[in-house]
Coordinates of C-alpha atoms in Angstrom, one line a residue:
Chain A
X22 CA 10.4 -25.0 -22.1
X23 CA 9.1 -22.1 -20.0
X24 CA 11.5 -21.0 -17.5
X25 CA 10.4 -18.2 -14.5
X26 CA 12.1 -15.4 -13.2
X27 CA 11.5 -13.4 -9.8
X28 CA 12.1 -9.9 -9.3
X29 CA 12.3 -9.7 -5.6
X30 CA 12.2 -6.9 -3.5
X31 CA 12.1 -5.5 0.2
X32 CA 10.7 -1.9 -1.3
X33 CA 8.2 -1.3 -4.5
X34 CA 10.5 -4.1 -6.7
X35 CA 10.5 -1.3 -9.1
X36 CA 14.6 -1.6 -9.7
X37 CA 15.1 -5.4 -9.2
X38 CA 12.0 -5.3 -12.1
X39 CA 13.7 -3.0 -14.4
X40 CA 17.0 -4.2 -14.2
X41 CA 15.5 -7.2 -14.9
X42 CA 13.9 -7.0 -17.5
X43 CA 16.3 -5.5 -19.3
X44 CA 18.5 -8.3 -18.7
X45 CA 16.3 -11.1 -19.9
X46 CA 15.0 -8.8 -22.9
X47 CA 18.8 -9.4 -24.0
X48 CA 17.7 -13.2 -24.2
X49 CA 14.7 -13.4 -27.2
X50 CA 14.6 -17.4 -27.7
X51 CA 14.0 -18.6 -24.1
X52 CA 10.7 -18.0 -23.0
X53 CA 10.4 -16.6 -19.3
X54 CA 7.8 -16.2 -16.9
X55 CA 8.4 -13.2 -15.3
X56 CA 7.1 -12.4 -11.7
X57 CA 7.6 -9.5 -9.4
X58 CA 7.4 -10.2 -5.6
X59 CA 7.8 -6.6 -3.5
X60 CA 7.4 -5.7 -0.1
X61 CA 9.2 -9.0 0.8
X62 CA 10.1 -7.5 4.2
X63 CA 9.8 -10.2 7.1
X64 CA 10.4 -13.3 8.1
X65 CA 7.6 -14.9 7.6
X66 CA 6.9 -13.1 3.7
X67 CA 10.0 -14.7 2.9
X68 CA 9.4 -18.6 4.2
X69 CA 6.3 -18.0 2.1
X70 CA 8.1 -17.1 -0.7
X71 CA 11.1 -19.5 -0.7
X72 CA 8.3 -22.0 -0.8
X73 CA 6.5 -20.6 -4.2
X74 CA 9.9 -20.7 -5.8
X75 CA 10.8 -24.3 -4.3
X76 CA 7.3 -25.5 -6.0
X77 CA 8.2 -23.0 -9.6
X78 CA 11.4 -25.1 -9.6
X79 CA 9.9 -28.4 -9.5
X80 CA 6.7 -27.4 -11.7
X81 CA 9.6 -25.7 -14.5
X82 CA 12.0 -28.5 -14.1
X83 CA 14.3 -26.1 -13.6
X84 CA 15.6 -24.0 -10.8
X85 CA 14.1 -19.9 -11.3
X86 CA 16.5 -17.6 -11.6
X87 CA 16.2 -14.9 -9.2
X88 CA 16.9 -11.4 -9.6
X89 CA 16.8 -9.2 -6.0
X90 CA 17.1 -6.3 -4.1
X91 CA 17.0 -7.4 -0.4
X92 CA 18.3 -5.7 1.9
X93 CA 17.4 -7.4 5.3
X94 CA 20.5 -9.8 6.1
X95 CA 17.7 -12.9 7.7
X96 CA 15.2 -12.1 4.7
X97 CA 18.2 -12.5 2.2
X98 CA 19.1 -16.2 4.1
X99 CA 15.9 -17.7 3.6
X100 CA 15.8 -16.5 0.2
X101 CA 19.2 -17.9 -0.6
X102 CA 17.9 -21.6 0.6
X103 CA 15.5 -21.7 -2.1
X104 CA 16.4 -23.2 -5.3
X105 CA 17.5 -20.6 -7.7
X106 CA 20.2 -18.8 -9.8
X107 CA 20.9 -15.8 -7.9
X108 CA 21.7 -12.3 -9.4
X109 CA 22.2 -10.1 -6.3
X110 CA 22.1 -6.8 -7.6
X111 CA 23.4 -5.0 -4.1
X112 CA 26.0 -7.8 -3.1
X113 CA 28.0 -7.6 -6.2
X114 CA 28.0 -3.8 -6.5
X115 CA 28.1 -2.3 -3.3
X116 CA 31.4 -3.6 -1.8
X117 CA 33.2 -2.0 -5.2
X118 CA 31.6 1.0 -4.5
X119 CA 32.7 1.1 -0.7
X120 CA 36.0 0.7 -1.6
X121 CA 35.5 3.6 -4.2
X122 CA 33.7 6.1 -2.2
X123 CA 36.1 5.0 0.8
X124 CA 32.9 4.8 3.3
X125 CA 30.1 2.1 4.0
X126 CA 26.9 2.1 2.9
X127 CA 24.3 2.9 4.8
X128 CA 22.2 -0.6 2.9
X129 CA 19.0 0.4 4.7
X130 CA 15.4 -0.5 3.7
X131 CA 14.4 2.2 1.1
X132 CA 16.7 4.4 2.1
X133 CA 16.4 6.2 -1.2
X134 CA 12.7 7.8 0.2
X135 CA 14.5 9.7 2.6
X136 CA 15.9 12.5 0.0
X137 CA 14.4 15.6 -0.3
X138 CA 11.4 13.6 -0.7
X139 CA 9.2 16.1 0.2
X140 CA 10.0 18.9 -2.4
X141 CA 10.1 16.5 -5.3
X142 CA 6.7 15.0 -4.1
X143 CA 5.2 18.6 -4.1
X144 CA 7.1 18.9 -7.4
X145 CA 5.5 15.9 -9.0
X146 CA 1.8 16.5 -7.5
X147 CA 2.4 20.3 -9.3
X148 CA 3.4 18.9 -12.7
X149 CA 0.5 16.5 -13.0
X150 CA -2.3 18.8 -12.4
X151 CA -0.6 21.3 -14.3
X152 CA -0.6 18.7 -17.4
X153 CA -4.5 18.0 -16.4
X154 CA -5.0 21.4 -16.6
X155 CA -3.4 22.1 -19.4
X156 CA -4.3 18.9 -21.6
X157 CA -5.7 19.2 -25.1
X158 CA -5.2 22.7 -25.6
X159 CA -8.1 23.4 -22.8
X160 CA -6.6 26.6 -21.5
X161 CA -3.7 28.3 -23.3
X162 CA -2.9 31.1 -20.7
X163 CA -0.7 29.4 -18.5
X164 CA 1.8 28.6 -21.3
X165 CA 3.6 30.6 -20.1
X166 CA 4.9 28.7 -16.9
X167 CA 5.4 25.6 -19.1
X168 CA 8.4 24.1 -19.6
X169 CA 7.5 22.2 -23.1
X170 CA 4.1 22.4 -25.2
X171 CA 3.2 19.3 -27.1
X172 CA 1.8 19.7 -30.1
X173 CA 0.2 17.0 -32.8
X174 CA -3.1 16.3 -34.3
X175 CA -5.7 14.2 -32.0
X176 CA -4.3 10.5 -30.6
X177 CA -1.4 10.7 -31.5
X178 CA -0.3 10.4 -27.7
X179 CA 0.1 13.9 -26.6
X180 CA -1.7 13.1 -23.3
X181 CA 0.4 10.5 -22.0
X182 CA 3.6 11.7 -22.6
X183 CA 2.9 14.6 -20.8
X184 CA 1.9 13.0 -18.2
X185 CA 5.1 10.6 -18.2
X186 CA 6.8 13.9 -17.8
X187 CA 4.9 15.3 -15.0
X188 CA 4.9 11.9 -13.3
X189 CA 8.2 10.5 -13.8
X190 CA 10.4 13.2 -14.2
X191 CA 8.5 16.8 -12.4
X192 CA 8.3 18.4 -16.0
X193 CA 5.7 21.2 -16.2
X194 CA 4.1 19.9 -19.8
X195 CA 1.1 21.4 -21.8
X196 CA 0.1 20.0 -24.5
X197 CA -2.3 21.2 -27.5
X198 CA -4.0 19.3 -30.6
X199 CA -4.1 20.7 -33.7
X200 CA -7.8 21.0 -35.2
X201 CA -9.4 22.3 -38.1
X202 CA -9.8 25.4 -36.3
X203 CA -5.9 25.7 -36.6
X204 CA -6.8 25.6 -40.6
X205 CA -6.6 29.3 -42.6
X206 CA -8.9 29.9 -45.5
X207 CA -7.1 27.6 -48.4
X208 CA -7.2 24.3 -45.6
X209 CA -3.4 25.1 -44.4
X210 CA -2.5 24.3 -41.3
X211 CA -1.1 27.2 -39.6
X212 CA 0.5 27.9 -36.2
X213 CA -2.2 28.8 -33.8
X214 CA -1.9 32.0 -32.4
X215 CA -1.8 31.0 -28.9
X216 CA 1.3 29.1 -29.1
X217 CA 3.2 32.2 -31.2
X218 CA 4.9 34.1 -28.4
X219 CA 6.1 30.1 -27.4
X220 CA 7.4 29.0 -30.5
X221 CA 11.0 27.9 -28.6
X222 CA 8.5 25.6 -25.8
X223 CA 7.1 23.4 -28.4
X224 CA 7.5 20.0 -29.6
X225 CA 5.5 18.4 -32.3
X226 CA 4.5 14.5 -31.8
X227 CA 3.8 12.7 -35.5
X228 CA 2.5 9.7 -35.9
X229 CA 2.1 6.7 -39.0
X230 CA -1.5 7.3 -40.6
X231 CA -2.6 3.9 -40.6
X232 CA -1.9 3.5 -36.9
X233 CA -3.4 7.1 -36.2
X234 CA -6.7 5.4 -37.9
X235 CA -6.4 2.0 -36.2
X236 CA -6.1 3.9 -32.7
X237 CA -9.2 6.4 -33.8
X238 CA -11.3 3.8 -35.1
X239 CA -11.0 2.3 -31.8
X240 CA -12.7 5.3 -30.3
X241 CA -15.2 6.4 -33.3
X242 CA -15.4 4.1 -35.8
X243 CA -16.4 4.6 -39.2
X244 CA -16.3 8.4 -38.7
X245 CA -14.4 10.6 -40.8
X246 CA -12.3 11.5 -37.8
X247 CA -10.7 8.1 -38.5
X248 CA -10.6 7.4 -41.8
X249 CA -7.3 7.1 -43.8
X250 CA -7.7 10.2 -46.0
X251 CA -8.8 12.4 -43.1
X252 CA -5.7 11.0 -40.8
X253 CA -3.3 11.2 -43.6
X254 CA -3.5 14.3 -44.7
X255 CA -3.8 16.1 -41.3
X256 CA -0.2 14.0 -40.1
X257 CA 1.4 15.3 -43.3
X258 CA -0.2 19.2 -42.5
X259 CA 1.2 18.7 -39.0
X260 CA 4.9 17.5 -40.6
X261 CA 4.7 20.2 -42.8
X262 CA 4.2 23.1 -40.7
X263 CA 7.1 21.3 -38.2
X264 CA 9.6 21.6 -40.5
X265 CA 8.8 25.0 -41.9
X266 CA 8.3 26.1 -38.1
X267 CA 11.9 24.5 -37.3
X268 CA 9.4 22.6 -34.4
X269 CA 11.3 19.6 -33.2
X270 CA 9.0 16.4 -33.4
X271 CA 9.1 12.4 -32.6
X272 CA 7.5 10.5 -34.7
X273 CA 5.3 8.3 -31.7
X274 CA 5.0 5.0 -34.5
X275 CA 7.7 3.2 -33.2
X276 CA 8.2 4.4 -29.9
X277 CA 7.2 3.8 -26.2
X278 CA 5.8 6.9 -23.6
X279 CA 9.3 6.0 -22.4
X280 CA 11.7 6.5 -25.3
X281 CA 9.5 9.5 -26.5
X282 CA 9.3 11.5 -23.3
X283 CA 12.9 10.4 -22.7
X284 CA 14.1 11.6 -26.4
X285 CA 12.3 14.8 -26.0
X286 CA 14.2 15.8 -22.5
X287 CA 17.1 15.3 -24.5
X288 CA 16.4 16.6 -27.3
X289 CA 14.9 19.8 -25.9
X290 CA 17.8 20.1 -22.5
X291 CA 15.3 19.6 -20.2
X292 CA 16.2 19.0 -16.6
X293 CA 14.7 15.4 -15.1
X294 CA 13.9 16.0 -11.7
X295 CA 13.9 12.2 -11.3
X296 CA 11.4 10.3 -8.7
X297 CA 12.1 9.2 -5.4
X298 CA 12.0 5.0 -5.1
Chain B
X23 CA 33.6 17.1 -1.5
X24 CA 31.1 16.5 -4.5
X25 CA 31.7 13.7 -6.9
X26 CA 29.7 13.0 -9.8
X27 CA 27.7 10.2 -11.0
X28 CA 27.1 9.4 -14.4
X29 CA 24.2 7.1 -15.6
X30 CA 24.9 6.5 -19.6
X31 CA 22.7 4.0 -22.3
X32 CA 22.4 4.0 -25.5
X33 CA 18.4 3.8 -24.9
X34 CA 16.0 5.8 -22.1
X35 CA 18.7 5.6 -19.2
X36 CA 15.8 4.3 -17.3
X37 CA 17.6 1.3 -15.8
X38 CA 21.1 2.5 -15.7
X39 CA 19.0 5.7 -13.8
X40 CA 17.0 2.9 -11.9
X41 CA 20.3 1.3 -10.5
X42 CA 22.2 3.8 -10.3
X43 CA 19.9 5.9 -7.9
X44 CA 18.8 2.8 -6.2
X45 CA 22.7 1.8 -5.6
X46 CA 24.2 5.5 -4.2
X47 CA 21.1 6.1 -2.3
X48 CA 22.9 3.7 0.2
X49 CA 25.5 6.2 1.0
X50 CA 24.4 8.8 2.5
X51 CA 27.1 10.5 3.6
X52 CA 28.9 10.9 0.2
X53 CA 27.6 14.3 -1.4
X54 CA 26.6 13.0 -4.9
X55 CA 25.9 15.0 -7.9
X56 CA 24.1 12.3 -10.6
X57 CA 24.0 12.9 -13.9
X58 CA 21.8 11.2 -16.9
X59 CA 22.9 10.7 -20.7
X60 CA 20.8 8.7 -22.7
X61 CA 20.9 7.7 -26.7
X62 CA 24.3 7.8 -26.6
X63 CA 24.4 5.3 -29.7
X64 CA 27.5 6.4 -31.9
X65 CA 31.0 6.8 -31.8
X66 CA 30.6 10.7 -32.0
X67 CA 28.3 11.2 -29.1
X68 CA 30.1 8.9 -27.0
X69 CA 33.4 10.5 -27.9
X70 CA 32.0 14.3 -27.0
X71 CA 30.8 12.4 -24.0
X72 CA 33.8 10.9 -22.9
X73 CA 35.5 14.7 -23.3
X74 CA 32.7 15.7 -20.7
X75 CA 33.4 12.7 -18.4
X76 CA 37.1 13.7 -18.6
X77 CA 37.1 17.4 -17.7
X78 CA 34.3 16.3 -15.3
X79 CA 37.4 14.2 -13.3
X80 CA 39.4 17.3 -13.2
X81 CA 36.7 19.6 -12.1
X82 CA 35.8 16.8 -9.2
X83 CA 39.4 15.8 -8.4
X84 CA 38.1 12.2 -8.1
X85 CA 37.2 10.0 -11.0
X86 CA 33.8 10.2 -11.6
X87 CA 31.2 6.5 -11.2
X88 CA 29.9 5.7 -14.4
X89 CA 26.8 2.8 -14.6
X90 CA 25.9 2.2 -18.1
X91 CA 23.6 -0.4 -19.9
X92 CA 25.4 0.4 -23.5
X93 CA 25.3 -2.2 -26.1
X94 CA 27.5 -1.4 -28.6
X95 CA 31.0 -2.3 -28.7
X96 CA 32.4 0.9 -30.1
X97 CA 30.6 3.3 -28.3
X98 CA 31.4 0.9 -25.0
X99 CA 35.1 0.8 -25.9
X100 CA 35.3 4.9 -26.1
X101 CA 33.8 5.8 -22.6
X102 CA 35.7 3.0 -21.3
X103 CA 38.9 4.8 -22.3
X104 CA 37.6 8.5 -20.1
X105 CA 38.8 8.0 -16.5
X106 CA 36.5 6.6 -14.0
X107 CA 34.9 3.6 -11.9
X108 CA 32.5 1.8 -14.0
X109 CA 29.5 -0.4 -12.7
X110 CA 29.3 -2.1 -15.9
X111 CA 25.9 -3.8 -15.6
X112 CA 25.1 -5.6 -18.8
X113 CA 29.1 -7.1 -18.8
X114 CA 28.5 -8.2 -15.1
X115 CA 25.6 -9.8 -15.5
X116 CA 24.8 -11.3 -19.0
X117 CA 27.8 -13.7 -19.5
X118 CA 26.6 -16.0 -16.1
X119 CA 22.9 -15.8 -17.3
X120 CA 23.8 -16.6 -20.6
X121 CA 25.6 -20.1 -19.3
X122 CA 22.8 -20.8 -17.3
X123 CA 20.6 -20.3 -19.9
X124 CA 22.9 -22.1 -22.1
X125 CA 22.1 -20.2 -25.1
X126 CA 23.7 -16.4 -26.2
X127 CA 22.1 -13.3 -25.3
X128 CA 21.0 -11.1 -28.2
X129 CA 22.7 -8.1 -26.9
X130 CA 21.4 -5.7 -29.1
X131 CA 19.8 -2.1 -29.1
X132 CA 16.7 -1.2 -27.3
X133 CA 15.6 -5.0 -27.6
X134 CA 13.4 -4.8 -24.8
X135 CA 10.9 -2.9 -27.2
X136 CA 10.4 -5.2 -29.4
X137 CA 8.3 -7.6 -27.2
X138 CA 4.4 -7.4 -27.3
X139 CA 5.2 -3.6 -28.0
X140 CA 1.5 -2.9 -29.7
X141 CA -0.2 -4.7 -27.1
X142 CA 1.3 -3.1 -24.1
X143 CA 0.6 0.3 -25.8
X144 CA -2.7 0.5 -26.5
X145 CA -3.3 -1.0 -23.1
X146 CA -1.3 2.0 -21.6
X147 CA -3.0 4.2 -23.5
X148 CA -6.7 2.8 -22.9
X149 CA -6.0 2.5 -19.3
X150 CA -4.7 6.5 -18.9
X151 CA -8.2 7.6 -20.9
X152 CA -9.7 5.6 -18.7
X153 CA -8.4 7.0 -15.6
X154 CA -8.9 10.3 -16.8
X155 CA -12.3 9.9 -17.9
X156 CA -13.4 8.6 -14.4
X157 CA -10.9 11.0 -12.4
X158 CA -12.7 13.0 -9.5
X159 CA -15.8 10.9 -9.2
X160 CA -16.4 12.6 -12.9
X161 CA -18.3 9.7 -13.9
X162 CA -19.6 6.0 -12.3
X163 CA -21.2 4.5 -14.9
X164 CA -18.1 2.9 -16.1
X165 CA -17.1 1.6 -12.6
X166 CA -17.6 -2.1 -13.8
X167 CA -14.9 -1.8 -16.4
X168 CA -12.3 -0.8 -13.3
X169 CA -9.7 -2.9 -11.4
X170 CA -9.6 -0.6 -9.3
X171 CA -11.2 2.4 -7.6
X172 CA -9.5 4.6 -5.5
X173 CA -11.3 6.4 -2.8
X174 CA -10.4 9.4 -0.3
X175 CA -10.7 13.1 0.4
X176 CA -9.9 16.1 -1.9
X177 CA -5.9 15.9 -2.3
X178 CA -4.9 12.7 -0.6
X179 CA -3.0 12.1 -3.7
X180 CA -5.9 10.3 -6.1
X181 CA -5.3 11.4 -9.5
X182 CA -1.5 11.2 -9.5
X183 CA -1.8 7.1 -8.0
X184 CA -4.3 6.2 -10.5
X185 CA -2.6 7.7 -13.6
X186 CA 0.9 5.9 -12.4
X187 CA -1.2 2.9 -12.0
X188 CA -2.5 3.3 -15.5
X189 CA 0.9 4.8 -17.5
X190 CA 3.5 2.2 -15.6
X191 CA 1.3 -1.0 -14.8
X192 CA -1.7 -0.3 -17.5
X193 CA -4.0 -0.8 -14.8
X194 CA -7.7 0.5 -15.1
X195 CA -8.2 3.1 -12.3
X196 CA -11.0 4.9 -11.1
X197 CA -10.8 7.6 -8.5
X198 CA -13.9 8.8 -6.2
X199 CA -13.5 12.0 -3.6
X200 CA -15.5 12.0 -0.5
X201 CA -17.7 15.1 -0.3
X202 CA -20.5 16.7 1.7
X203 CA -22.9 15.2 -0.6
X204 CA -21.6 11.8 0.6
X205 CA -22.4 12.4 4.4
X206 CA -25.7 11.7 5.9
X207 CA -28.3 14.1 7.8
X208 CA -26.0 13.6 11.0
X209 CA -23.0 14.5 8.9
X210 CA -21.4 11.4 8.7
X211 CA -20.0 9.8 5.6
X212 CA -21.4 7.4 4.1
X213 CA -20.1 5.2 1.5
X214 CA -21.6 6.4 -1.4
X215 CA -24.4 4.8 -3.3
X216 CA -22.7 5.0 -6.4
X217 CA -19.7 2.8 -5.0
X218 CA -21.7 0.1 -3.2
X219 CA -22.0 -2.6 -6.1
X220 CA -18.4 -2.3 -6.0
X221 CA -17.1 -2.7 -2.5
X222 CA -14.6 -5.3 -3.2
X223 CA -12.6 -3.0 -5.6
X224 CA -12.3 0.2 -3.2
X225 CA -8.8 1.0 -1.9
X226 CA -9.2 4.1 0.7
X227 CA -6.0 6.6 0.3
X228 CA -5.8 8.7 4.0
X229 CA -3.1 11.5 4.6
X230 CA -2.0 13.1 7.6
X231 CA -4.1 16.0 8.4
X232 CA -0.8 18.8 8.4
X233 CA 0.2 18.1 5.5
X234 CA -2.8 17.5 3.9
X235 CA -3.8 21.0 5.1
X236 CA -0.3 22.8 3.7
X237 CA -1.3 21.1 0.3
X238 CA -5.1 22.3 0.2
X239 CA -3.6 25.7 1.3
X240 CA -1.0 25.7 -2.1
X241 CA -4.4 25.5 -3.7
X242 CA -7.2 27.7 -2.0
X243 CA -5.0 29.8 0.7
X244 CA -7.5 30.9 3.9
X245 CA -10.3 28.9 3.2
X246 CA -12.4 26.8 5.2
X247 CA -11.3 23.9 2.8
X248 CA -7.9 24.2 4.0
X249 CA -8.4 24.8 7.4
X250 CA -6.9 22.0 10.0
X251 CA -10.3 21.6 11.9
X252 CA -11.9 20.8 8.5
X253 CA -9.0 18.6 7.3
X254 CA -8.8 16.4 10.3
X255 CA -12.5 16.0 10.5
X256 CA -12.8 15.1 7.2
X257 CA -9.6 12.5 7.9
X258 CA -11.3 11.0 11.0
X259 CA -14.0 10.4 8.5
X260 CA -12.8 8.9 5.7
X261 CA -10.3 6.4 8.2
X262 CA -13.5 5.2 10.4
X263 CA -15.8 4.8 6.8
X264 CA -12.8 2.6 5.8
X265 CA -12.1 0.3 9.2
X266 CA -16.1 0.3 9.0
X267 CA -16.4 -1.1 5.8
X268 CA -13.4 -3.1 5.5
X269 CA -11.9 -1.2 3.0
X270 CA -8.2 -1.7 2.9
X271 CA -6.1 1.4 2.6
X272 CA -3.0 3.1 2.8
X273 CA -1.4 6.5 4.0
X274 CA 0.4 8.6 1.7
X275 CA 1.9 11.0 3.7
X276 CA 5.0 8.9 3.9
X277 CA 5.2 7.5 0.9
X278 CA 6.1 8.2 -3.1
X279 CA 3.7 7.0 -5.8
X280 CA 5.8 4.5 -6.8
X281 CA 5.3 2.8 -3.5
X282 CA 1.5 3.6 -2.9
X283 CA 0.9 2.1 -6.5
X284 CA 3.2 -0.8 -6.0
X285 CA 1.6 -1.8 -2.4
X286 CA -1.8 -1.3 -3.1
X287 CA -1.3 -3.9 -6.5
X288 CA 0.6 -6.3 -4.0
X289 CA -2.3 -5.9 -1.4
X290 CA -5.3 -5.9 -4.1
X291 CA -3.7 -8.6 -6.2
X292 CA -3.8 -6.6 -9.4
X293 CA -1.4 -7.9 -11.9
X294 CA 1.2 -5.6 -12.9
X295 CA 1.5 -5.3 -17.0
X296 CA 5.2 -3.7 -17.1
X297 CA 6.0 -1.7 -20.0
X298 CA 8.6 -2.5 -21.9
X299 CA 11.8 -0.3 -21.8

């Protein structure tokens, strides 16, 4: 028995969605259909809507349950009429946090935009096209204002991550792909010489050699550049110079843009200069 | 008076972050300093934690707000015992799903990731290659394979939308900026030959002309690209191309990329693929 979920929202849905989620991840043998409704802002959007999850309920033979971040007092009403198990995010955790902060809430449509958005927009912008610029070791002179260096051998997800940083958290990332170019006469990988003087900015990315293949064969298959020997031994050069370097590194096997980017801040004291919502 | 915030996990901190920000943004009087500690996952890190929350409460003269999404018992039970207000989300809100889901929740670490994880990678990671491979207008030959192309001036915010589109929703964007090659013998723009088989996937971006001007000028100071008569004609164009053709579009001067992404998904009816957490 499939049972649905709505993430509602008056805004982007992007915190009824993640709370919500995370909730129902918590619950592995039920299957749910999960469905994100944002910019649920009017009257009319909401009637609409109340009707969809009137129909889900009857359809599921069971009520949805409903996860939301309303603001709007009449939008909220209608909502409420509709058959569902409510989990109202704001309602149960604002009123304890009045009578904390001794003050009411201001519980205004997206009132989070209105905070220094413009700086951490610029801020943002900045860090992405510094990560385009800087992506896959295409320019090596503005190392300098980075505030991490990524480092790994090819796919093995340099490229998103730093754009998760520049994107989600303002971070300033390079990032720079080891290739045989990097190798010294006996086939040893060695630290390239542009990244010496920023041997404290860098963090190495390692990955498991049968998924490096699996992901290059994807892009070139049956080249060298993805067979097992070739990825193998260019993950375990990478490792090796990592630990003799004292280079932090993730391995990216088991691990989302998410929990890597997020490990790394950590791991490295970066600041997040977290997004406006 | 400054109090502190503290968002804690034992994963990312992206949804205790999520909340938390989305929760204190609605008091807007109370001067807030917030404060992130993820993979807090044993005893000793929560207990050096719980140190930090304690002198933090000294320092502050008020108890400090702590939201956490933790999961295990132990490390729960120490930054229970430091002194502060806790918006305990997982406690508040699992117990009543799990009765009306009859069935227990799994409650354990970083269980989210577990779901469909392979899938919902290499999707994220196709879909930011492929936004990077046809950022700029760089290429058009692979405009079939888009969901979506985005389409607008030099610096309306392009490449930043359609690498959020393809990191968080792993959705396949295309970007396209309007330029003098695009306008006809009259010097009006056109829409561009290369788009025209694929009018119904076009999304127009526009910006006010300020600001669009103050960002050009970060970029090329004192040019003629920069300049306000050249940005506002260029805006006029791109506006009138759009109402001509029918092309829907949004303006980006007001808002973050989390909400240009999110409405122009809810407007196109592009189907968000959320990645797991």
């Amino acid at each position: 028995m499939t049972r649905t979920a709505f993430f509602i929202s008056d805004g982007t849905g992007i915190t009824a969605e993640t709370l919500g989620r995370s909730l129902l991840a918590q619950f592995e043998n039920v299957e749910i259909r999960m469905v994100t409704k944002p910019y649920i802002d009017n009257v009319d959007k909401a009637q609409a809507l109340a009707e969809v999850i009137e129909a889900t309920a009857v359809h599921d033979g069971e009520r949805p349950i409903i996860i939301d971040t309303i603001v709007d007092e009449d939008v909220r009403k209608i909502i409420s009429s509709a058959p569902g198990f409510k989990v109202d995010i704001f309602s149960t955790f604002l009123a304890p946090l009045e009578d904390e902060l001794e003050t009411h809430s201001t519980y205004s449509v997206g009132q989070t935009h209105s905070i220094g958005r413009d700086d951490v927009y610029m801020n943002r912008i900045d860090s992405v096209h510094f990560a385009l610029d800087n992506d896959d070791g295409a320019r090596t002179h503005q190392y300098d204002k980075a505030e991490i260096i990524l480092v790994g051998v090819s796919r093995c997800g340099k490229t998103p991550t730093s754009l998760y940083l520049a994107l989600q958290f303002g971070i300033r990332a390079a990032n720079y792909p080891f290739t045989e170019d990097d190798l010294d006469e006996d086939g040893t990988l060695k630290l390239p010489r542009a990244l010496a003087p920023y041997r404290r900015k860098l963090f190495g990315l390692t990955i498991d050699a049968r998924r490096l293949a699996a992901i290059r064969s994807e892009r070139r298959p049956n080249s060298r550049y993805c067979s097992m020997d070739q990825c193998m031994q260019e993950v375990q050069q990478a490792e090796a110079l990592y630990r003799q370097m004292h280079i932090p590194y993730i391995d990216t096997t088991r691990f989302s843009v998410e929990e890597i980017s997020t490990r790394m801040i950590a791991e490295a004291g970066l600041q997040r200069r977290f997004s406006p919502r």
